[in-house]
mmCIF file of C-alpha atoms and ligand atoms in Angstrom:
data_model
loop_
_atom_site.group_PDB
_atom_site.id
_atom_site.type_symbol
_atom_site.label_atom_id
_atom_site.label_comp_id
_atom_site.label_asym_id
_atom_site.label_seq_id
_atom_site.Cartn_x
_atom_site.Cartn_y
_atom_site.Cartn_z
ATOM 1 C CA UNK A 1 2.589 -10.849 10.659
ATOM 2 C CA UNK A 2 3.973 -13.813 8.507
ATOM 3 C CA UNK A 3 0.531 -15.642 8.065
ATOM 4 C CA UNK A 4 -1.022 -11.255 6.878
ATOM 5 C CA UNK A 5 1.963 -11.461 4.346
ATOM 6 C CA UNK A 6 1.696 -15.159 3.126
ATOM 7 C CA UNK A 7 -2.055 -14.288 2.716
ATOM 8 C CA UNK A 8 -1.795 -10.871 1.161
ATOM 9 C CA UNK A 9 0.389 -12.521 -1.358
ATOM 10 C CA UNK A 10 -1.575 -16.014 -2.048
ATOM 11 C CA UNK A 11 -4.387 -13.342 -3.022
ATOM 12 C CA UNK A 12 -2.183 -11.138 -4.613
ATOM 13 C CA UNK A 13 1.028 -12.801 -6.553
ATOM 14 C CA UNK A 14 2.133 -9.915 -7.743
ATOM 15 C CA UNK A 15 2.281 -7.997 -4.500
ATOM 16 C CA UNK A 16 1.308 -4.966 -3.454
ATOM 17 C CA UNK A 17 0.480 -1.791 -1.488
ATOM 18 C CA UNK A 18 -1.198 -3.338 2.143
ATOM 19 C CA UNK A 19 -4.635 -1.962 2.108
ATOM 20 C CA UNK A 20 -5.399 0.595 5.051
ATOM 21 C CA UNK A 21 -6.888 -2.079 7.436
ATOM 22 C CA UNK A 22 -4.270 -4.289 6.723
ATOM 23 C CA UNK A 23 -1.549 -1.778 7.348
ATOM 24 C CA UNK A 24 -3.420 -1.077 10.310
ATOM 25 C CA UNK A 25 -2.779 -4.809 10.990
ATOM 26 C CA UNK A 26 0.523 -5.075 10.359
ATOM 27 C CA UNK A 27 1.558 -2.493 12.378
ATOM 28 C CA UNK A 28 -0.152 -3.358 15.830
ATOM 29 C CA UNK A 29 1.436 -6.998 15.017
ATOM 30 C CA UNK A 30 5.227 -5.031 16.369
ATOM 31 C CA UNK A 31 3.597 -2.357 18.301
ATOM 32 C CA UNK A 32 4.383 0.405 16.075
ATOM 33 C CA UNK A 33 2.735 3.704 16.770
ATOM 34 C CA UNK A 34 -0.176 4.601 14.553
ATOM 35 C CA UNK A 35 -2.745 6.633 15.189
ATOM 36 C CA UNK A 36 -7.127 5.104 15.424
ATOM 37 C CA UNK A 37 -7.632 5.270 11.800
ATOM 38 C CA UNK A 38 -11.184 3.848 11.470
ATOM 39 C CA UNK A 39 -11.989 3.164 7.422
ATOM 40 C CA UNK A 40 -15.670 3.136 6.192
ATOM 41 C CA UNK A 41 -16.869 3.064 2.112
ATOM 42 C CA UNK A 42 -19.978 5.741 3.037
ATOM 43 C CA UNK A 43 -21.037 8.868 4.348
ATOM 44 C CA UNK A 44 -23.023 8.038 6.982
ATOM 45 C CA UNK A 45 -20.327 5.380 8.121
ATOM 46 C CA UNK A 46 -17.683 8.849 7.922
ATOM 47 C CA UNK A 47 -20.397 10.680 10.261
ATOM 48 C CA UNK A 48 -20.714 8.043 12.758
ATOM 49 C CA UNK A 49 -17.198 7.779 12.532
ATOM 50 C CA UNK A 50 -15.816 11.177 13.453
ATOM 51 C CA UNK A 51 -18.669 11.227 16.129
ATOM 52 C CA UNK A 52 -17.966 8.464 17.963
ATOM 53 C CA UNK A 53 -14.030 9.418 17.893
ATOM 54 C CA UNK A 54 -15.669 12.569 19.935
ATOM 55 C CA UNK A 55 -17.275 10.414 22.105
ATOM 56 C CA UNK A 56 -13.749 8.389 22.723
ATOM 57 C CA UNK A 57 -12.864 12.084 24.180
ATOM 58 C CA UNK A 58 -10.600 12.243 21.638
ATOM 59 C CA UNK A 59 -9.948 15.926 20.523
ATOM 60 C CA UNK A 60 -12.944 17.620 18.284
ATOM 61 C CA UNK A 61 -11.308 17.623 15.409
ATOM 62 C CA UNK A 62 -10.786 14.958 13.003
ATOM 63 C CA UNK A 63 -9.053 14.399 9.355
ATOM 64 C CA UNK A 64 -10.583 12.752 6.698
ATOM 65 C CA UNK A 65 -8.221 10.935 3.693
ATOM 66 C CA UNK A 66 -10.179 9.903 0.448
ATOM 67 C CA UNK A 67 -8.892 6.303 -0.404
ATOM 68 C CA UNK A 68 -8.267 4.260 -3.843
ATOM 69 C CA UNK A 69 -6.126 1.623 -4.395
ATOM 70 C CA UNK A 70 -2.680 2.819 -5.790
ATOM 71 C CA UNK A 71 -2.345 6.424 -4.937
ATOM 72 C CA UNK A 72 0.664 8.066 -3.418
ATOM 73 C CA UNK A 73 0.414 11.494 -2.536
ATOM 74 C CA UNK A 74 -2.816 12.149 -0.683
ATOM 75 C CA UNK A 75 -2.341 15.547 0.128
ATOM 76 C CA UNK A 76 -1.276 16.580 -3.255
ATOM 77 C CA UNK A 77 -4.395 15.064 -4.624
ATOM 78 C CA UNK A 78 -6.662 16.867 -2.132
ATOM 79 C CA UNK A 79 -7.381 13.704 -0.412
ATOM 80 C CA UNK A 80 -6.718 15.302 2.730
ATOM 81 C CA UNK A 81 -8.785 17.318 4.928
ATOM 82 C CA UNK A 82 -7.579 18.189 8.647
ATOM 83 C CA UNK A 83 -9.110 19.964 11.541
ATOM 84 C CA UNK A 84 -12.832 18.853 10.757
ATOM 85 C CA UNK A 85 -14.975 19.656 13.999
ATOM 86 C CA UNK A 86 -18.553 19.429 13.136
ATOM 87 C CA UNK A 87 -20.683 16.852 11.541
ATOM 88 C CA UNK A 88 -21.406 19.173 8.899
ATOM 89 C CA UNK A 89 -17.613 19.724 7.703
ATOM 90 C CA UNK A 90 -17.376 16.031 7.915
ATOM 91 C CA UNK A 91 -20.743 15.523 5.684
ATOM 92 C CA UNK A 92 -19.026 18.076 3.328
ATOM 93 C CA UNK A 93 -16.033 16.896 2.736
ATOM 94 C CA UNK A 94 -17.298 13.260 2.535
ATOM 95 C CA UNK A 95 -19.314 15.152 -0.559
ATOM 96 C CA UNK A 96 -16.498 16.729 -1.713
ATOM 97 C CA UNK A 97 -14.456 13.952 -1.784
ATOM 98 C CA UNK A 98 -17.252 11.859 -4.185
ATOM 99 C CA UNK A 99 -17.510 14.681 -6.280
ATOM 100 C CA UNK A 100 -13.650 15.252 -6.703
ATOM 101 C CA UNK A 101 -12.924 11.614 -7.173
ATOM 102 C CA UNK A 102 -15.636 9.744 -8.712
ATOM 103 C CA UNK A 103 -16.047 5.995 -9.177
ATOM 104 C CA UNK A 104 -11.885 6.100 -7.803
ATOM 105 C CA UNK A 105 -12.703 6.694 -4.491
ATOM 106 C CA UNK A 106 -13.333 2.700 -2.354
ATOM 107 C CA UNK A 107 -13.716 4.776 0.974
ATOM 108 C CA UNK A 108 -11.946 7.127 3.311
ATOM 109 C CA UNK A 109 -10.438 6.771 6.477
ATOM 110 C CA UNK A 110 -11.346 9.141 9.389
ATOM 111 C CA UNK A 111 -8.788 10.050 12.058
ATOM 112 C CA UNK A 112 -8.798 11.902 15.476
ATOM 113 C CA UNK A 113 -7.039 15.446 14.898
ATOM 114 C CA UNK A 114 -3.353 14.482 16.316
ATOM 115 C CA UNK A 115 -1.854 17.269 18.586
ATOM 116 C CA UNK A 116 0.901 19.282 16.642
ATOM 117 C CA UNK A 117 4.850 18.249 16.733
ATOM 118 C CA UNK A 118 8.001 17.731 14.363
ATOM 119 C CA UNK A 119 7.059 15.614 11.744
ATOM 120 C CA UNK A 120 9.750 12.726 11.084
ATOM 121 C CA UNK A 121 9.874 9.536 8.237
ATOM 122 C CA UNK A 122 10.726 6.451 9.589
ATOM 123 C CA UNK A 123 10.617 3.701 7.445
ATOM 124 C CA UNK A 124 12.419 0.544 5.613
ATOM 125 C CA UNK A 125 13.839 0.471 1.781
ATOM 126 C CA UNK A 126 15.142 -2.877 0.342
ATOM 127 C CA UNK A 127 18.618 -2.643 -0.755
ATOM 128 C CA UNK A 128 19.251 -5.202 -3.543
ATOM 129 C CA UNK A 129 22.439 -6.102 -3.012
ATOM 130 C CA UNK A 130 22.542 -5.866 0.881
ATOM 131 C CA UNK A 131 19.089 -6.330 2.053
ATOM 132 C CA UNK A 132 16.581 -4.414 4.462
ATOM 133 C CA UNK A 133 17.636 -0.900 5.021
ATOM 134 C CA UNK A 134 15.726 1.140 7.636
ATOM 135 C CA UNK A 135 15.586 4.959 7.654
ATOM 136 C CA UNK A 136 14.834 8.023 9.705
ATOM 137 C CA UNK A 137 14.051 11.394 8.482
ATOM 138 C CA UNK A 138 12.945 15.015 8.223
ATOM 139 C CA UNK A 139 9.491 14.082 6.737
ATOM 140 C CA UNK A 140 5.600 15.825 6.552
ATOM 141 C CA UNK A 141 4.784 16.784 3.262
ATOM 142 C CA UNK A 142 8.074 18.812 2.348
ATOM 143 C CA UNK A 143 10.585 15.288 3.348
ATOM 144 C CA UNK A 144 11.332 15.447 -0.878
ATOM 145 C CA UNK A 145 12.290 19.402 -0.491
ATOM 146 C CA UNK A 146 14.248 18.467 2.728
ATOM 147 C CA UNK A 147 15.724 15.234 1.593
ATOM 148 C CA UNK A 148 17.505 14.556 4.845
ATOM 149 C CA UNK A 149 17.582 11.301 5.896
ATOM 150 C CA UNK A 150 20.089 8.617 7.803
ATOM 151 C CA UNK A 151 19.703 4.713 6.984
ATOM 152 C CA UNK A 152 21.251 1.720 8.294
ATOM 153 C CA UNK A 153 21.038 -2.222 7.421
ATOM 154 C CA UNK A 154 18.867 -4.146 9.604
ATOM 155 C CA UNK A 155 19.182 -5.147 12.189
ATOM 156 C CA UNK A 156 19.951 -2.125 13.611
ATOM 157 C CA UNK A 157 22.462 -2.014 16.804
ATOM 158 C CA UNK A 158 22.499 0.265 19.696
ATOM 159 C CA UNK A 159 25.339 2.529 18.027
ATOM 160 C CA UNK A 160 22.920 2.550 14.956
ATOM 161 C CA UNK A 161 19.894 3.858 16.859
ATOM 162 C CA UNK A 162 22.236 6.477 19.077
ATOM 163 C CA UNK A 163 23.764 7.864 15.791
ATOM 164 C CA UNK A 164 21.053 7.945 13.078
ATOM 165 C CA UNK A 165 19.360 11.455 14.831
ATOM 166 C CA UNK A 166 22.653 12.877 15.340
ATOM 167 C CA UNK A 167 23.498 12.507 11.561
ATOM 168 C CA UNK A 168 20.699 14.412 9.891
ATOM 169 C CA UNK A 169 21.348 17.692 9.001
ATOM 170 C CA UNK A 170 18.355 18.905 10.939
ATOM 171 C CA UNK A 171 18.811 17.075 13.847
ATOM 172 C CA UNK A 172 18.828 20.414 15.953
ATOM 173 C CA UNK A 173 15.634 20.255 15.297
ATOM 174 C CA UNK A 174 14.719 17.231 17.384
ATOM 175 C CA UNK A 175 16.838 17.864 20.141
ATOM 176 C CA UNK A 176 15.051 21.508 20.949
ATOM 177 C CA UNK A 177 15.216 24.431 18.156
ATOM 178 C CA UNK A 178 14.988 27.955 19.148
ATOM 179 C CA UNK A 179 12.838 27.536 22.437
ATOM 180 C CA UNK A 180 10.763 24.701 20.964
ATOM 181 C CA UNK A 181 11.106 21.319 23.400
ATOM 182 C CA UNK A 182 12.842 18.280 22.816
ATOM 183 C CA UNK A 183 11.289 15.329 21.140
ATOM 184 C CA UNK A 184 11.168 12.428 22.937
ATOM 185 C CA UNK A 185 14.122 10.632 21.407
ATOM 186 C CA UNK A 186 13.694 7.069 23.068
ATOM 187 C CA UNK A 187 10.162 6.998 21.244
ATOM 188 C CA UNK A 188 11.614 7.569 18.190
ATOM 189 C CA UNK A 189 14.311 5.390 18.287
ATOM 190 C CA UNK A 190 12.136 2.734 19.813
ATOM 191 C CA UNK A 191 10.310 2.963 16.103
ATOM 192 C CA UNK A 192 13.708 2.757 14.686
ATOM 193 C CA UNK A 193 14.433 -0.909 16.671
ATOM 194 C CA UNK A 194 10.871 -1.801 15.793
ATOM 195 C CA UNK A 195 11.038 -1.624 12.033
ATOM 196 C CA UNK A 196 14.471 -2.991 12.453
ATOM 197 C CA UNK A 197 12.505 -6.652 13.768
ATOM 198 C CA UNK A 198 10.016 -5.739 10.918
ATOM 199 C CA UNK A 199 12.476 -5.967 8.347
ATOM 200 C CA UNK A 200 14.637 -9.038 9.388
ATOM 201 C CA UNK A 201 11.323 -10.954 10.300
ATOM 202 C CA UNK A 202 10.218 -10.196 6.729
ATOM 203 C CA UNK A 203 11.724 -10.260 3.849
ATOM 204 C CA UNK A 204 8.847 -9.741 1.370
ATOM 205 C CA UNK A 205 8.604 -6.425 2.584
ATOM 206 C CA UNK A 206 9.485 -3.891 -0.221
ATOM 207 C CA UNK A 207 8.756 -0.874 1.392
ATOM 208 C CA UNK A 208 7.097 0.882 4.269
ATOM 209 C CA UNK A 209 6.766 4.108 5.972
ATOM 210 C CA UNK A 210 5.290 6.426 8.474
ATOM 211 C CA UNK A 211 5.312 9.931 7.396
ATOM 212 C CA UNK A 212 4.759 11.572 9.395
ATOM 213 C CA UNK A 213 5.723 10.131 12.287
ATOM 214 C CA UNK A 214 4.790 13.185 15.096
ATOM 215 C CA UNK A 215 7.722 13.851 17.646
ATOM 216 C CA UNK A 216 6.385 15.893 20.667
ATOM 217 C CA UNK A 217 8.178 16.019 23.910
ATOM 218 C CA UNK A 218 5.503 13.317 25.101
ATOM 219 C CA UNK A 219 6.064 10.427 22.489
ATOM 220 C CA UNK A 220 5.452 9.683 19.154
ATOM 221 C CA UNK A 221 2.533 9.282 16.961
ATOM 222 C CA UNK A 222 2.037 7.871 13.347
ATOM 223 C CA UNK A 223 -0.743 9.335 11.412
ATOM 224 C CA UNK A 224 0.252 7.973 7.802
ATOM 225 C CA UNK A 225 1.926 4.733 7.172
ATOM 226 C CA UNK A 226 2.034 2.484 3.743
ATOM 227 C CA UNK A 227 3.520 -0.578 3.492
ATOM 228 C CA UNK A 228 4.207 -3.023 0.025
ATOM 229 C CA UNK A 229 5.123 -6.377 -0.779
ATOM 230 C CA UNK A 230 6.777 -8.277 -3.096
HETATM 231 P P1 ADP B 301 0.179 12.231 2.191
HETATM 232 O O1 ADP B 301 1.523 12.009 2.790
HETATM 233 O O2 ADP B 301 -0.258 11.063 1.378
HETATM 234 O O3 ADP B 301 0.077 13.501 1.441
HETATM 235 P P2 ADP B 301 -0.769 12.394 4.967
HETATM 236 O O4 ADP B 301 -1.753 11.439 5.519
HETATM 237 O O5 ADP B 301 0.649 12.258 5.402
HETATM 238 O O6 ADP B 301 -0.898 12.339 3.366
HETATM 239 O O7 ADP B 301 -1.267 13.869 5.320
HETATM 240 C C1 ADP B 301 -0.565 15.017 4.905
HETATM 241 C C2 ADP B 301 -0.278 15.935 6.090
HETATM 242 O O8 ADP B 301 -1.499 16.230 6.785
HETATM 243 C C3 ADP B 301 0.641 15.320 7.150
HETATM 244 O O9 ADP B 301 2.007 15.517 6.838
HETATM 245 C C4 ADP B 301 0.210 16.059 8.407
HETATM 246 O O10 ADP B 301 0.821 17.350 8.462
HETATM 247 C C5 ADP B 301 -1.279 16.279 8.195
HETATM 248 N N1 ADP B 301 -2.070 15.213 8.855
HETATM 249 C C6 ADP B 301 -2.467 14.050 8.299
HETATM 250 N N2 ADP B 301 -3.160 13.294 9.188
HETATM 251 C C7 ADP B 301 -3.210 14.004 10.346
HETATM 252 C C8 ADP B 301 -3.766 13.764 11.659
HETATM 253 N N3 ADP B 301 -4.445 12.648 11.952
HETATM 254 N N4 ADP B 301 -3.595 14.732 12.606
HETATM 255 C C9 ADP B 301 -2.921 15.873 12.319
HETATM 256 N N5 ADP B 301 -2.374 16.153 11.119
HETATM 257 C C10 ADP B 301 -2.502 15.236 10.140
HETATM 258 MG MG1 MG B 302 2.225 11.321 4.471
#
């Protein structure tokens, strides 16, 4: 992880938003949870894509997210197109994309469909006075509507990672709302202790998160993660 950031930052001084392969990267380097995201520039790259996710016997489905370098909301933009299931949804939105974004648009990332769940935000925010915080969340696309959120400094203690999913205001919610099941709370707070190493091991990191993050009784899955440097 220190030689991706050292060389992220030789090429670019000024820092950064990571890339999606390199987030990709940065993420298996502490085991965090994201889900295949395979990135290709083309359509017939996207087509071969999505089919060979099939083949993985992965579910049918698959999202695609248009890519350029310094956007923030995808979904927003229309950059995001879930619950694709034949190759000719996939061909069309790789056209639609093209057509929507122009000369913008470096590639798009294909996913496998992930099985519905509570979406969370985990993630890490520098504090500038006392360093690396790390934060959990009601996230998805409505987390600015919500704003509830918990964050402690890093790194995080036991006490830290037992109390952060009491203390959101929707933390019903993850512990089994009106006949839904329980998230699996170890999985998410073994994200939480995760980013926590993240953020002490390095300090150039300005920001990161996964949002969502997917809680289902099962575990947890990632399916859109950023990450910058300074
Ligand atoms: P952004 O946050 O930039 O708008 P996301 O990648 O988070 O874009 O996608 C927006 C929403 O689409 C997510 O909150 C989630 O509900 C859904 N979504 C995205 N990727 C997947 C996936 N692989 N499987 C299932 N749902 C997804
Ligand atoms: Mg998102």
């Amino acid at each position: 992880a220190r030689r991706l950031v050292e060389s992220f930052l030789t090429a670019n001084p000024g820092g950064g938003w990571l890339d999606p392969a390199l987030t990709v990267e940065l993420f298996d380097c502490y085991g965090l949870p994201l889900t295949i995201s395979i990135w290709t520039p083309d359509e017939h790259g996207t087509v071969v894509a999505a089919q060979s996710l099939r083949q993985l016997g992965h579910r049918r489905e698959v999202v695609l997210k248009a890519y350029w370098p310094g956007q923030v909301h995808k979904s927003a933009a229309g950059a995001v197109r879930t619950g694709l299931a034949t190759d000719t949804q996939v061909r069309q939105t790789f056209r639609e994309f093209t057509e929507r974004f122009g000369s913008r648009l470096t590639g798009v990332v294909v996913q496998p469909m992930a099985a519905p769940g509570l979406e969370l935000l985990a993630g890490v925010v520098q504090d500038r006075v006392f360093g690396p915080l790390v934060l959990l969340g009601l996230g998805g696309t409505a987390t600015e509507v919500l704003d509830d959120r918990a964050a402690r400094l890093a790194p995080l203690t036991e006490r830290d990672l037992a109390t952060m999913p009491a203390e959101l205001r929707g933390s019903a919610l993850l512990s089994g709302h009106q006949g839904a099941p329980a998230v699996d709370l170890a999985a998410v707070q073994d994200v939480l202790a995760r980013l926590s190493h993240l953020a002490t091991d390095l300090p150039q990191l300005a920001e990161l998160d996964l949002n969502p993050l997917i809680a289902r009784p099962d575990g947890v899955l990632c399916v859109d993660a950023r990450a910058r440097l300074e």
